[in-house]
PDB file of C-alpha atoms in Angstrom:
ATOM      1  CA  MET A 543     -18.584   8.969  18.316  1.00  0.00           C
ATOM      2  CA  GLU A 544     -22.115   7.855  16.570  1.00  0.00           C
ATOM      3  CA  CYS A 545     -25.048  10.158  17.809  1.00  0.00           C
ATOM      4  CA  PRO A 546     -27.447   8.005  19.210  1.00  0.00           C
ATOM      5  CA  PHE A 547     -30.469   9.903  17.116  1.00  0.00           C
ATOM      6  CA  CYS A 548     -29.157  10.183  13.847  1.00  0.00           C
ATOM      7  CA  LEU A 549     -26.148   7.184  13.863  1.00  0.00           C
ATOM      8  CA  GLU A 550     -23.957   9.738  12.178  1.00  0.00           C
ATOM      9  CA  ASP A 551     -20.359   9.707  13.677  1.00  0.00           C
ATOM     10  CA  PHE A 552     -19.460  13.489  15.233  1.00  0.00           C
ATOM     11  CA  ASN A 553     -16.161  14.971  16.821  1.00  0.00           C
ATOM     12  CA  ASP A 554     -15.682  13.841  20.333  1.00  0.00           C
ATOM     13  CA  GLU A 555     -16.102  17.752  21.302  1.00  0.00           C
ATOM     14  CA  ALA A 556     -18.921  18.735  19.345  1.00  0.00           C
ATOM     15  CA  ARG A 557     -22.284  19.890  21.255  1.00  0.00           C
ATOM     16  CA  VAL A 558     -24.635  19.707  18.499  1.00  0.00           C
ATOM     17  CA  CYS A 559     -24.527  17.010  16.257  1.00  0.00           C
ATOM     18  CA  LYS A 560     -23.781  18.188  12.591  1.00  0.00           C
ATOM     19  CA  ASP A 561     -26.192  15.854  10.884  1.00  0.00           C
ATOM     20  CA  CYS A 562     -29.370  16.120  12.856  1.00  0.00           C
ATOM     21  CA  GLY A 563     -29.081  19.082  14.884  1.00  0.00           C
ATOM     22  CA  ARG A 564     -29.956  17.422  17.959  1.00  0.00           C
ATOM     23  CA  ASP A 565     -28.148  18.370  21.640  1.00  0.00           C
ATOM     24  CA  LEU A 566     -25.364  15.791  22.575  1.00  0.00           C
ATOM     25  CA  ARG A 567     -24.639  17.614  26.169  1.00  0.00           C
ATOM     26  CA  LEU A 568     -27.138  15.568  27.818  1.00  0.00           C
ATOM     27  CA  VAL A 569     -26.001  12.232  26.029  1.00  0.00           C
ATOM     28  CA  ARG A 570     -22.736  12.458  25.983  1.00  0.00           C
ATOM     29  CA  PRO A 571     -22.281  11.530  29.133  1.00  0.00           C
ATOM     30  CA  LEU A 572     -24.344   8.358  28.189  1.00  0.00           C
ATOM     31  CA  ILE A 573     -22.714   7.591  25.463  1.00  0.00           C
ATOM     32  CA  ASN A 574     -19.155   7.633  27.315  1.00  0.00           C
ATOM     33  CA  GLU A 575     -20.297   5.648  30.259  1.00  0.00           C
ATOM     34  CA  ASN A 576     -21.464   3.041  27.733  1.00  0.00           C
ATOM     35  CA  LEU A 577     -18.399   2.725  25.800  1.00  0.00           C
ATOM     36  CA  ALA A 578     -16.680   2.339  28.579  1.00  0.00           C
ATOM     37  CA  LEU A 579     -18.804  -0.588  29.903  1.00  0.00           C
ATOM     38  CA  VAL A 580     -18.598  -2.125  26.587  1.00  0.00           C
ATOM     39  CA  ALA A 581     -14.924  -1.804  26.738  1.00  0.00           C
ATOM     40  CA  ARG A 582     -14.567  -2.902  30.403  1.00  0.00           C
ATOM     41  CA  ILE A 583     -16.533  -6.611  29.251  1.00  0.00           C
ATOM     42  CA  GLU A 584     -13.901  -7.010  26.668  1.00  0.00           C
ATOM     43  CA  GLU A 585     -11.274  -6.643  28.578  1.00  0.00           C
ATOM     44  CA  LEU A 586     -12.979  -9.053  31.512  1.00  0.00           C
ATOM     45  CA  GLN A 587     -13.741 -11.617  28.971  1.00  0.00           C
ATOM     46  CA  ILE A 588     -10.206 -11.689  27.762  1.00  0.00           C
ATOM     47  CA  GLN A 589      -9.004 -11.775  31.177  1.00  0.00           C
ATOM     48  CA  ILE A 590     -11.363 -14.638  32.546  1.00  0.00           C
ATOM     49  CA  ASP A 591      -9.770 -16.833  29.033  1.00  0.00           C
ATOM     50  CA  ARG A 592      -6.341 -15.873  29.898  1.00  0.00           C
ATOM     51  CA  ALA A 593      -7.319 -17.014  33.316  1.00  0.00           C
ATOM     52  CA  ARG A 594      -9.019 -20.054  32.419  1.00  0.00           C
ATOM     53  CA  ALA A 595      -6.086 -21.232  30.138  1.00  0.00           C
ATOM     54  CA  ALA A 596      -3.836 -20.802  32.887  1.00  0.00           C
ATOM     55  CA  ILE A 597      -6.072 -22.826  35.495  1.00  0.00           C
ATOM     56  CA  ASP A 598      -5.776 -25.935  33.118  1.00  0.00           C
ATOM     57  CA  ARG A 599      -2.116 -25.642  32.616  1.00  0.00           C
ATOM     58  CA  ALA A 600      -2.076 -25.781  36.418  1.00  0.00           C
ATOM     59  CA  THR A 601      -4.352 -28.273  36.724  1.00  0.00           C
ATOM     60  CA  ALA A 602      -4.295 -30.687  33.573  1.00  0.00           C
ATOM     61  CA  PRO A 603      -1.438 -29.860  31.917  1.00  0.00           C
ATOM     62  CA  ILE A 604      -0.917 -33.177  29.791  1.00  0.00           C
ATOM     63  CA  ARG A 605      -4.254 -32.790  28.417  1.00  0.00           C
ATOM     64  CA  TYR A 606      -3.613 -28.769  27.928  1.00  0.00           C
ATOM     65  CA  TRP A 607      -0.082 -29.114  25.911  1.00  0.00           C
ATOM     66  CA  SER A 608      -1.597 -32.589  23.816  1.00  0.00           C
ATOM     67  CA  THR A 609      -4.788 -30.340  22.974  1.00  0.00           C
ATOM     68  CA  LYS A 610      -2.749 -27.152  21.738  1.00  0.00           C
ATOM     69  CA  ILE A 611       0.197 -29.228  20.282  1.00  0.00           C
ATOM     70  CA  GLY A 612      -2.309 -31.560  18.786  1.00  0.00           C
ATOM     71  CA  ILE A 613      -4.411 -28.267  16.986  1.00  0.00           C
ATOM     72  CA  TYR A 614      -1.680 -25.945  16.264  1.00  0.00           C
ATOM     73  CA  LEU A 615       1.404 -28.047  15.969  1.00  0.00           C
ATOM     74  CA  ILE A 616       0.384 -31.576  14.122  1.00  0.00           C
ATOM     75  CA  ALA A 617      -2.320 -30.155  12.316  1.00  0.00           C
ATOM     76  CA  PRO A 618      -0.502 -27.936   9.810  1.00  0.00           C
ATOM     77  CA  VAL A 619       2.352 -29.688   9.522  1.00  0.00           C
ATOM     78  CA  VAL A 620       0.222 -32.496   8.452  1.00  0.00           C
ATOM     79  CA  LEU A 621      -1.652 -30.102   6.062  1.00  0.00           C
ATOM     80  CA  LEU A 622       1.255 -28.657   4.700  1.00  0.00           C
ATOM     81  CA  LEU A 623       2.875 -32.345   4.195  1.00  0.00           C
ATOM     82  CA  ALA A 624      -0.429 -33.369   2.303  1.00  0.00           C
ATOM     83  CA  ALA A 625      -0.273 -30.667   0.194  1.00  0.00           C
ATOM     84  CA  HIS A 626       3.042 -30.859  -0.859  1.00  0.00           C
ATOM     85  CA  LEU A 627       2.725 -34.945  -1.436  1.00  0.00           C
ATOM     86  CA  PHE A 628      -0.529 -34.065  -3.670  1.00  0.00           C
ATOM     87  CA  ILE A 629       0.736 -31.075  -5.299  1.00  0.00           C
ATOM     88  CA  ILE A 630       4.702 -31.982  -6.142  1.00  0.00           C
ATOM     89  CA  VAL A 631       4.259 -35.865  -6.193  1.00  0.00           C
ATOM     90  CA  ILE A 632       0.922 -37.103  -7.353  1.00  0.00           C
ATOM     91  CA  LEU A 633      -0.134 -34.447  -9.274  1.00  0.00           C
ATOM     92  CA  ASP A 634       3.145 -33.165 -10.154  1.00  0.00           C
ATOM     93  CA  LYS A 635       2.216 -29.684 -10.439  1.00  0.00           C
ATOM     94  CA  SER A 636       4.496 -25.833  -9.935  1.00  0.00           C
ATOM     95  CA  PRO A 637       5.812 -25.223  -6.667  1.00  0.00           C
ATOM     96  CA  LEU A 638       4.514 -22.286  -6.776  1.00  0.00           C
ATOM     97  CA  TYR A 639       1.255 -24.267  -6.025  1.00  0.00           C
ATOM     98  CA  LEU A 640       2.459 -25.326  -2.899  1.00  0.00           C
ATOM     99  CA  ARG A 641       4.435 -21.914  -1.780  1.00  0.00           C
ATOM    100  CA  VAL A 642       0.604 -20.391  -1.930  1.00  0.00           C
ATOM    101  CA  ALA A 643      -0.683 -23.097   0.318  1.00  0.00           C
ATOM    102  CA  SER A 644       2.182 -23.008   2.664  1.00  0.00           C
ATOM    103  CA  ILE A 645       0.967 -19.130   3.230  1.00  0.00           C
ATOM    104  CA  VAL A 646      -2.463 -19.623   3.407  1.00  0.00           C
ATOM    105  CA  ILE A 647      -2.550 -22.657   6.188  1.00  0.00           C
ATOM    106  CA  PRO A 648      -0.122 -21.531   8.984  1.00  0.00           C
ATOM    107  CA  LEU A 649      -1.798 -18.240   8.563  1.00  0.00           C
ATOM    108  CA  ALA A 650      -5.224 -19.481   9.552  1.00  0.00           C
ATOM    109  CA  PHE A 651      -4.215 -21.539  12.355  1.00  0.00           C
ATOM    110  CA  GLY A 652      -1.828 -18.105  13.280  1.00  0.00           C
ATOM    111  CA  PHE A 653      -5.010 -16.649  13.515  1.00  0.00           C
ATOM    112  CA  ALA A 654      -6.886 -19.182  15.155  1.00  0.00           C
ATOM    113  CA  LEU A 655      -4.011 -19.117  17.991  1.00  0.00           C
ATOM    114  CA  LEU A 656      -4.603 -15.520  18.657  1.00  0.00           C
ATOM    115  CA  TRP A 657      -8.139 -15.215  18.012  1.00  0.00           C
ATOM    116  CA  SER A 658      -9.362 -18.269  19.874  1.00  0.00           C
ATOM    117  CA  SER A 659      -6.511 -19.345  22.107  1.00  0.00           C
ATOM    118  CA  HIS A 660      -5.657 -15.754  23.352  1.00  0.00           C
ATOM    119  CA  SER A 661      -2.321 -16.266  23.243  1.00  0.00           C
ATOM    120  CA  ASP A 662       0.364 -14.178  22.984  1.00  0.00           C
ATOM    121  CA  VAL A 663       2.324 -13.118  19.552  1.00  0.00           C
ATOM    122  CA  ARG A 664       5.320 -15.003  21.230  1.00  0.00           C
ATOM    123  CA  TRP A 665       4.030 -18.336  21.390  1.00  0.00           C
ATOM    124  CA  SER A 666       3.032 -17.771  17.310  1.00  0.00           C
ATOM    125  CA  ILE A 667       6.380 -16.879  16.605  1.00  0.00           C
ATOM    126  CA  LEU A 668       7.346 -19.883  18.396  1.00  0.00           C
ATOM    127  CA  ASP A 669       4.388 -21.446  16.991  1.00  0.00           C
ATOM    128  CA  GLY A 670       5.412 -20.587  13.001  1.00  0.00           C
ATOM    129  CA  ILE A 671       8.983 -21.467  13.659  1.00  0.00           C
ATOM    130  CA  LEU A 672       8.641 -25.320  14.445  1.00  0.00           C
ATOM    131  CA  VAL A 673       5.730 -25.442  11.924  1.00  0.00           C
ATOM    132  CA  GLY A 674       8.159 -24.690   9.720  1.00  0.00           C
ATOM    133  CA  LEU A 675      11.010 -26.612  10.561  1.00  0.00           C
ATOM    134  CA  PHE A 676       9.037 -30.135  10.762  1.00  0.00           C
ATOM    135  CA  SER A 677       7.009 -29.060   7.397  1.00  0.00           C
ATOM    136  CA  VAL A 678      10.585 -28.377   5.745  1.00  0.00           C
ATOM    137  CA  VAL A 679      12.199 -31.212   7.082  1.00  0.00           C
ATOM    138  CA  GLY A 680       9.261 -33.895   6.559  1.00  0.00           C
ATOM    139  CA  MET A 681       8.859 -32.631   2.975  1.00  0.00           C
ATOM    140  CA  LEU A 682      12.459 -33.168   2.614  1.00  0.00           C
ATOM    141  CA  ALA A 683      12.016 -36.755   3.718  1.00  0.00           C
ATOM    142  CA  VAL A 684       9.620 -37.299   1.446  1.00  0.00           C
ATOM    143  CA  VAL A 685      11.666 -35.775  -1.858  1.00  0.00           C
ATOM    144  CA  ALA A 686      14.509 -38.198  -0.723  1.00  0.00           C
ATOM    145  CA  VAL A 687      12.071 -41.202  -0.567  1.00  0.00           C
ATOM    146  CA  VAL A 688      10.615 -40.505  -3.763  1.00  0.00           C
ATOM    147  CA  ASP A 689      13.532 -39.536  -5.862  1.00  0.00           C
ATOM    148  CA  ASN A 690      16.438 -41.592  -3.892  1.00  0.00           C
ATOM    149  CA  VAL A 691      18.437 -38.388  -2.805  1.00  0.00           C
ATOM    150  CA  PRO A 692      19.707 -37.295   0.261  1.00  0.00           C
ATOM    151  CA  LEU A 693      17.672 -35.667   2.873  1.00  0.00           C
ATOM    152  CA  LEU A 694      19.601 -32.928   3.715  1.00  0.00           C
ATOM    153  CA  PRO A 695      20.148 -30.204   1.458  1.00  0.00           C
ATOM    154  CA  GLN A 696      23.943 -30.737  -0.334  1.00  0.00           C
ATOM    155  CA  SER A 697      24.636 -26.871  -1.489  1.00  0.00           C
ATOM    156  CA  PHE A 698      24.602 -23.380   0.228  1.00  0.00           C
ATOM    157  CA  ARG A 699      21.627 -22.355  -2.176  1.00  0.00           C
ATOM    158  CA  ASP A 700      19.827 -25.639  -1.101  1.00  0.00           C
ATOM    159  CA  TRP A 701      20.197 -24.784   2.244  1.00  0.00           C
ATOM    160  CA  ARG A 702      19.147 -20.949   1.671  1.00  0.00           C
ATOM    161  CA  GLU A 703      16.195 -21.619   0.175  1.00  0.00           C
ATOM    162  CA  ALA A 704      15.256 -24.360   2.961  1.00  0.00           C
ATOM    163  CA  LEU A 705      15.527 -21.915   5.371  1.00  0.00           C
ATOM    164  CA  GLU A 706      13.839 -19.170   3.702  1.00  0.00           C
ATOM    165  CA  TYR A 707      10.943 -21.699   3.134  1.00  0.00           C
ATOM    166  CA  VAL A 708      11.023 -22.199   7.114  1.00  0.00           C
ATOM    167  CA  THR A 709      10.780 -18.103   7.510  1.00  0.00           C
ATOM    168  CA  SER A 710       7.967 -18.240   5.289  1.00  0.00           C
ATOM    169  CA  ILE A 711       6.088 -20.513   6.877  1.00  0.00           C
ATOM    170  CA  ALA A 712       6.878 -18.957  10.356  1.00  0.00           C
ATOM    171  CA  LEU A 713       5.888 -15.424   8.700  1.00  0.00           C
ATOM    172  CA  ALA A 714       2.709 -16.391   7.639  1.00  0.00           C
ATOM    173  CA  THR A 715       1.573 -18.064  11.188  1.00  0.00           C
ATOM    174  CA  VAL A 716       2.772 -14.604  12.448  1.00  0.00           C
ATOM    175  CA  THR A 717       0.588 -12.868   9.839  1.00  0.00           C
ATOM    176  CA  GLY A 718      -2.243 -14.863  11.019  1.00  0.00           C
ATOM    177  CA  SER A 719      -1.830 -13.651  14.464  1.00  0.00           C
ATOM    178  CA  ALA A 720      -1.238 -10.162  13.365  1.00  0.00           C
ATOM    179  CA  ILE A 721      -4.672  -9.847  11.228  1.00  0.00           C
ATOM    180  CA  ALA A 722      -6.086 -11.614  14.456  1.00  0.00           C
ATOM    181  CA  THR A 723      -4.462  -8.561  16.646  1.00  0.00           C
ATOM    182  CA  LEU A 724      -5.728  -5.781  14.006  1.00  0.00           C
ATOM    183  CA  LEU A 725      -9.345  -7.405  14.124  1.00  0.00           C
ATOM    184  CA  ARG A 726      -9.475  -7.432  17.659  1.00  0.00           C
ATOM    185  CA  ARG A 727      -8.206  -4.019  17.826  1.00  0.00           C
ATOM    186  CA  ILE A 728     -10.724  -2.660  14.808  1.00  0.00           C
ATOM    187  CA  LEU A 729     -14.122  -4.554  15.573  1.00  0.00           C
ATOM    188  CA  PRO A 730     -14.835  -3.556  19.015  1.00  0.00           C
ATOM    189  CA  ARG A 731     -14.124   0.017  18.642  1.00  0.00           C
ATOM    190  CA  THR A 732     -13.920   0.263  22.272  1.00  0.00           C
ATOM    191  CA  LEU A 733     -11.463  -2.000  23.467  1.00  0.00           C
ATOM    192  CA  ASP A 734      -8.878   0.210  24.837  1.00  0.00           C
ATOM    193  CA  SER A 735     -10.887   3.622  25.315  1.00  0.00           C
ATOM    194  CA  THR A 736     -10.556   3.194  29.141  1.00  0.00           C
ATOM    195  CA  GLY A 737      -6.851   2.718  29.541  1.00  0.00           C
ATOM    196  CA  ALA A 738      -4.613   6.279  30.305  1.00  0.00           C
ATOM    197  CA  PRO A 739      -3.141   7.244  27.547  1.00  0.00           C
ATOM    198  CA  GLY A 740       0.792   7.532  27.938  1.00  0.00           C
ATOM    199  CA  ARG A 741       2.708  10.724  28.085  1.00  0.00           C
ATOM    200  CA  VAL A 742       4.152  10.536  23.919  1.00  0.00           C
ATOM    201  CA  ALA A 743      -0.073  10.892  23.199  1.00  0.00           C
ATOM    202  CA  ILE A 744      -0.680  13.977  25.807  1.00  0.00           C
ATOM    203  CA  THR A 745       2.275  15.497  24.480  1.00  0.00           C
ATOM    204  CA  ILE A 746       1.056  14.793  20.474  1.00  0.00           C
ATOM    205  CA  ALA A 747      -2.656  16.184  21.325  1.00  0.00           C
ATOM    206  CA  ARG A 748      -1.133  19.143  23.000  1.00  0.00           C
ATOM    207  CA  MET A 749       0.831  19.868  20.090  1.00  0.00           C
ATOM    208  CA  VAL A 750      -2.145  19.109  17.448  1.00  0.00           C
ATOM    209  CA  GLY A 751      -5.801  21.144  17.080  1.00  0.00           C
ATOM    210  CA  ARG A 752      -6.609  23.979  19.259  1.00  0.00           C
ATOM    211  CA  PRO A 753      -5.918  24.318  23.138  1.00  0.00           C
ATOM    212  CA  VAL A 754      -8.772  22.319  24.888  1.00  0.00           C
ATOM    213  CA  GLY A 755      -9.365  21.173  28.708  1.00  0.00           C
ATOM    214  CA  ALA A 756      -7.954  18.240  30.711  1.00  0.00           C
ATOM    215  CA  LYS A 757     -10.889  15.851  29.850  1.00  0.00           C
ATOM    216  CA  ALA A 758     -10.708  16.998  25.814  1.00  0.00           C
ATOM    217  CA  LEU A 759      -6.897  16.548  25.879  1.00  0.00           C
ATOM    218  CA  ARG A 760      -7.006  13.152  27.189  1.00  0.00           C
ATOM    219  CA  ARG A 761     -10.065  11.859  25.211  1.00  0.00           C
ATOM    220  CA  ARG A 762      -7.914  13.456  22.171  1.00  0.00           C
ATOM    221  CA  ALA A 763      -4.700  11.458  23.331  1.00  0.00           C
ATOM    222  CA  GLN A 764      -6.647   8.606  24.163  1.00  0.00           C
ATOM    223  CA  LYS A 765      -8.056   8.408  19.962  1.00  0.00           C
ATOM    224  CA  ILE A 766      -4.303   9.441  19.178  1.00  0.00           C
ATOM    225  CA  GLN A 767      -2.928   6.334  20.947  1.00  0.00           C
ATOM    226  CA  ASP A 768      -5.711   3.878  19.937  1.00  0.00           C
ATOM    227  CA  ASN A 769      -5.092   5.016  16.369  1.00  0.00           C
ATOM    228  CA  PHE A 770      -1.574   4.730  16.666  1.00  0.00           C
ATOM    229  CA  ARG A 771      -2.301   0.841  18.041  1.00  0.00           C
ATOM    230  CA  THR A 772      -4.192   0.208  15.303  1.00  0.00           C
ATOM    231  CA  VAL A 773      -1.818   1.562  12.431  1.00  0.00           C
ATOM    232  CA  ALA A 774       1.078  -0.514  14.285  1.00  0.00           C
ATOM    233  CA  ALA A 775      -0.903  -3.846  14.222  1.00  0.00           C
ATOM    234  CA  ALA A 776      -2.017  -3.466  10.596  1.00  0.00           C
ATOM    235  CA  ALA A 777       1.991  -2.182   9.889  1.00  0.00           C
ATOM    236  CA  ALA A 778       3.325  -5.658  11.230  1.00  0.00           C
ATOM    237  CA  ALA A 779       0.377  -7.662   9.626  1.00  0.00           C
ATOM    238  CA  LEU A 780       1.484  -6.064   6.435  1.00  0.00           C
ATOM    239  CA  ALA A 781       5.408  -6.428   6.932  1.00  0.00           C
ATOM    240  CA  ALA A 782       4.905 -10.068   8.304  1.00  0.00           C
ATOM    241  CA  GLY A 783       2.922 -11.008   5.163  1.00  0.00           C
ATOM    242  CA  VAL A 784       5.222  -9.400   2.743  1.00  0.00           C
ATOM    243  CA  GLY A 785       8.122 -10.954   3.997  1.00  0.00           C
ATOM    244  CA  SER A 786       6.119 -14.584   4.108  1.00  0.00           C
ATOM    245  CA  ILE A 787       5.154 -13.681   0.603  1.00  0.00           C
ATOM    246  CA  TYR A 788       8.525 -12.795  -0.548  1.00  0.00           C
ATOM    247  CA  THR A 789      11.017 -15.534   1.175  1.00  0.00           C
ATOM    248  CA  GLY A 790       8.020 -17.986  -0.127  1.00  0.00           C
ATOM    249  CA  ILE A 791       8.780 -17.432  -3.545  1.00  0.00           C
ATOM    250  CA  ARG A 792      11.825 -15.507  -4.008  1.00  0.00           C
ATOM    251  CA  ALA A 793      13.633 -18.966  -4.910  1.00  0.00           C
ATOM    252  CA  LEU A 794      10.456 -19.272  -7.676  1.00  0.00           C
ATOM    253  CA  LEU A 795      11.579 -15.885  -8.992  1.00  0.00           C
ATOM    254  CA  GLY A 796      15.091 -16.749  -9.459  1.00  0.00           C
ATOM    255  CA  GLY A 797      16.895 -15.216  -6.402  1.00  0.00           C
ATOM    256  CA  LEU A 798      15.698 -11.503  -6.832  1.00  0.00           C
TER     257      LEU A 798
END
């Protein structure tokens, strides 16, 4: 928590601020109530956004899906194809630049998909796969026309590289959504402060630290659970990002 007098962090169980020495027993209930209200507002806002999206899907499905498909599927595919045409065909630059663009572009759209549309991560996985498939097929079509070669890959290695490229784009999209999830957990620091801690968190809370009362134990368990979720979101973003980068440049590194 943060001291309302000196704005320094203090232990949740402290009675006096270690920095300014002010008594915290009177203000602690107000701080907890304020944190709970902020968390509730954030939670309600997310629920309102999801309810509005559900209403739009039910009342105007054509407009809703055409807008989502246009923004989160067609737009990134067009940008990826434009990057391929500009970097590979027109400028004849190293494919590494294209692979970097193929990570940055879907990552940005994956971030927006969760941050702005409040979509589930499962939607970002589906969106990433579709963007990857359409983009890679489009790039193969451009190469086939320009170089007068067959559209489909002709060897196992070519098929593997194409599938790895699709995977890289999909993982970049998931990385963007994972980063958005992480930021939602970090920026509104109290987003989940009103949720009840699980049994595992309570068990861990009993195992660490000195014995405390039921309320203090609950606060300790809630903090453990929130920290675990934040770490899990960060690990998911890191894993997806590393996977996207590795699969994106693997072929360029000699298939290591």
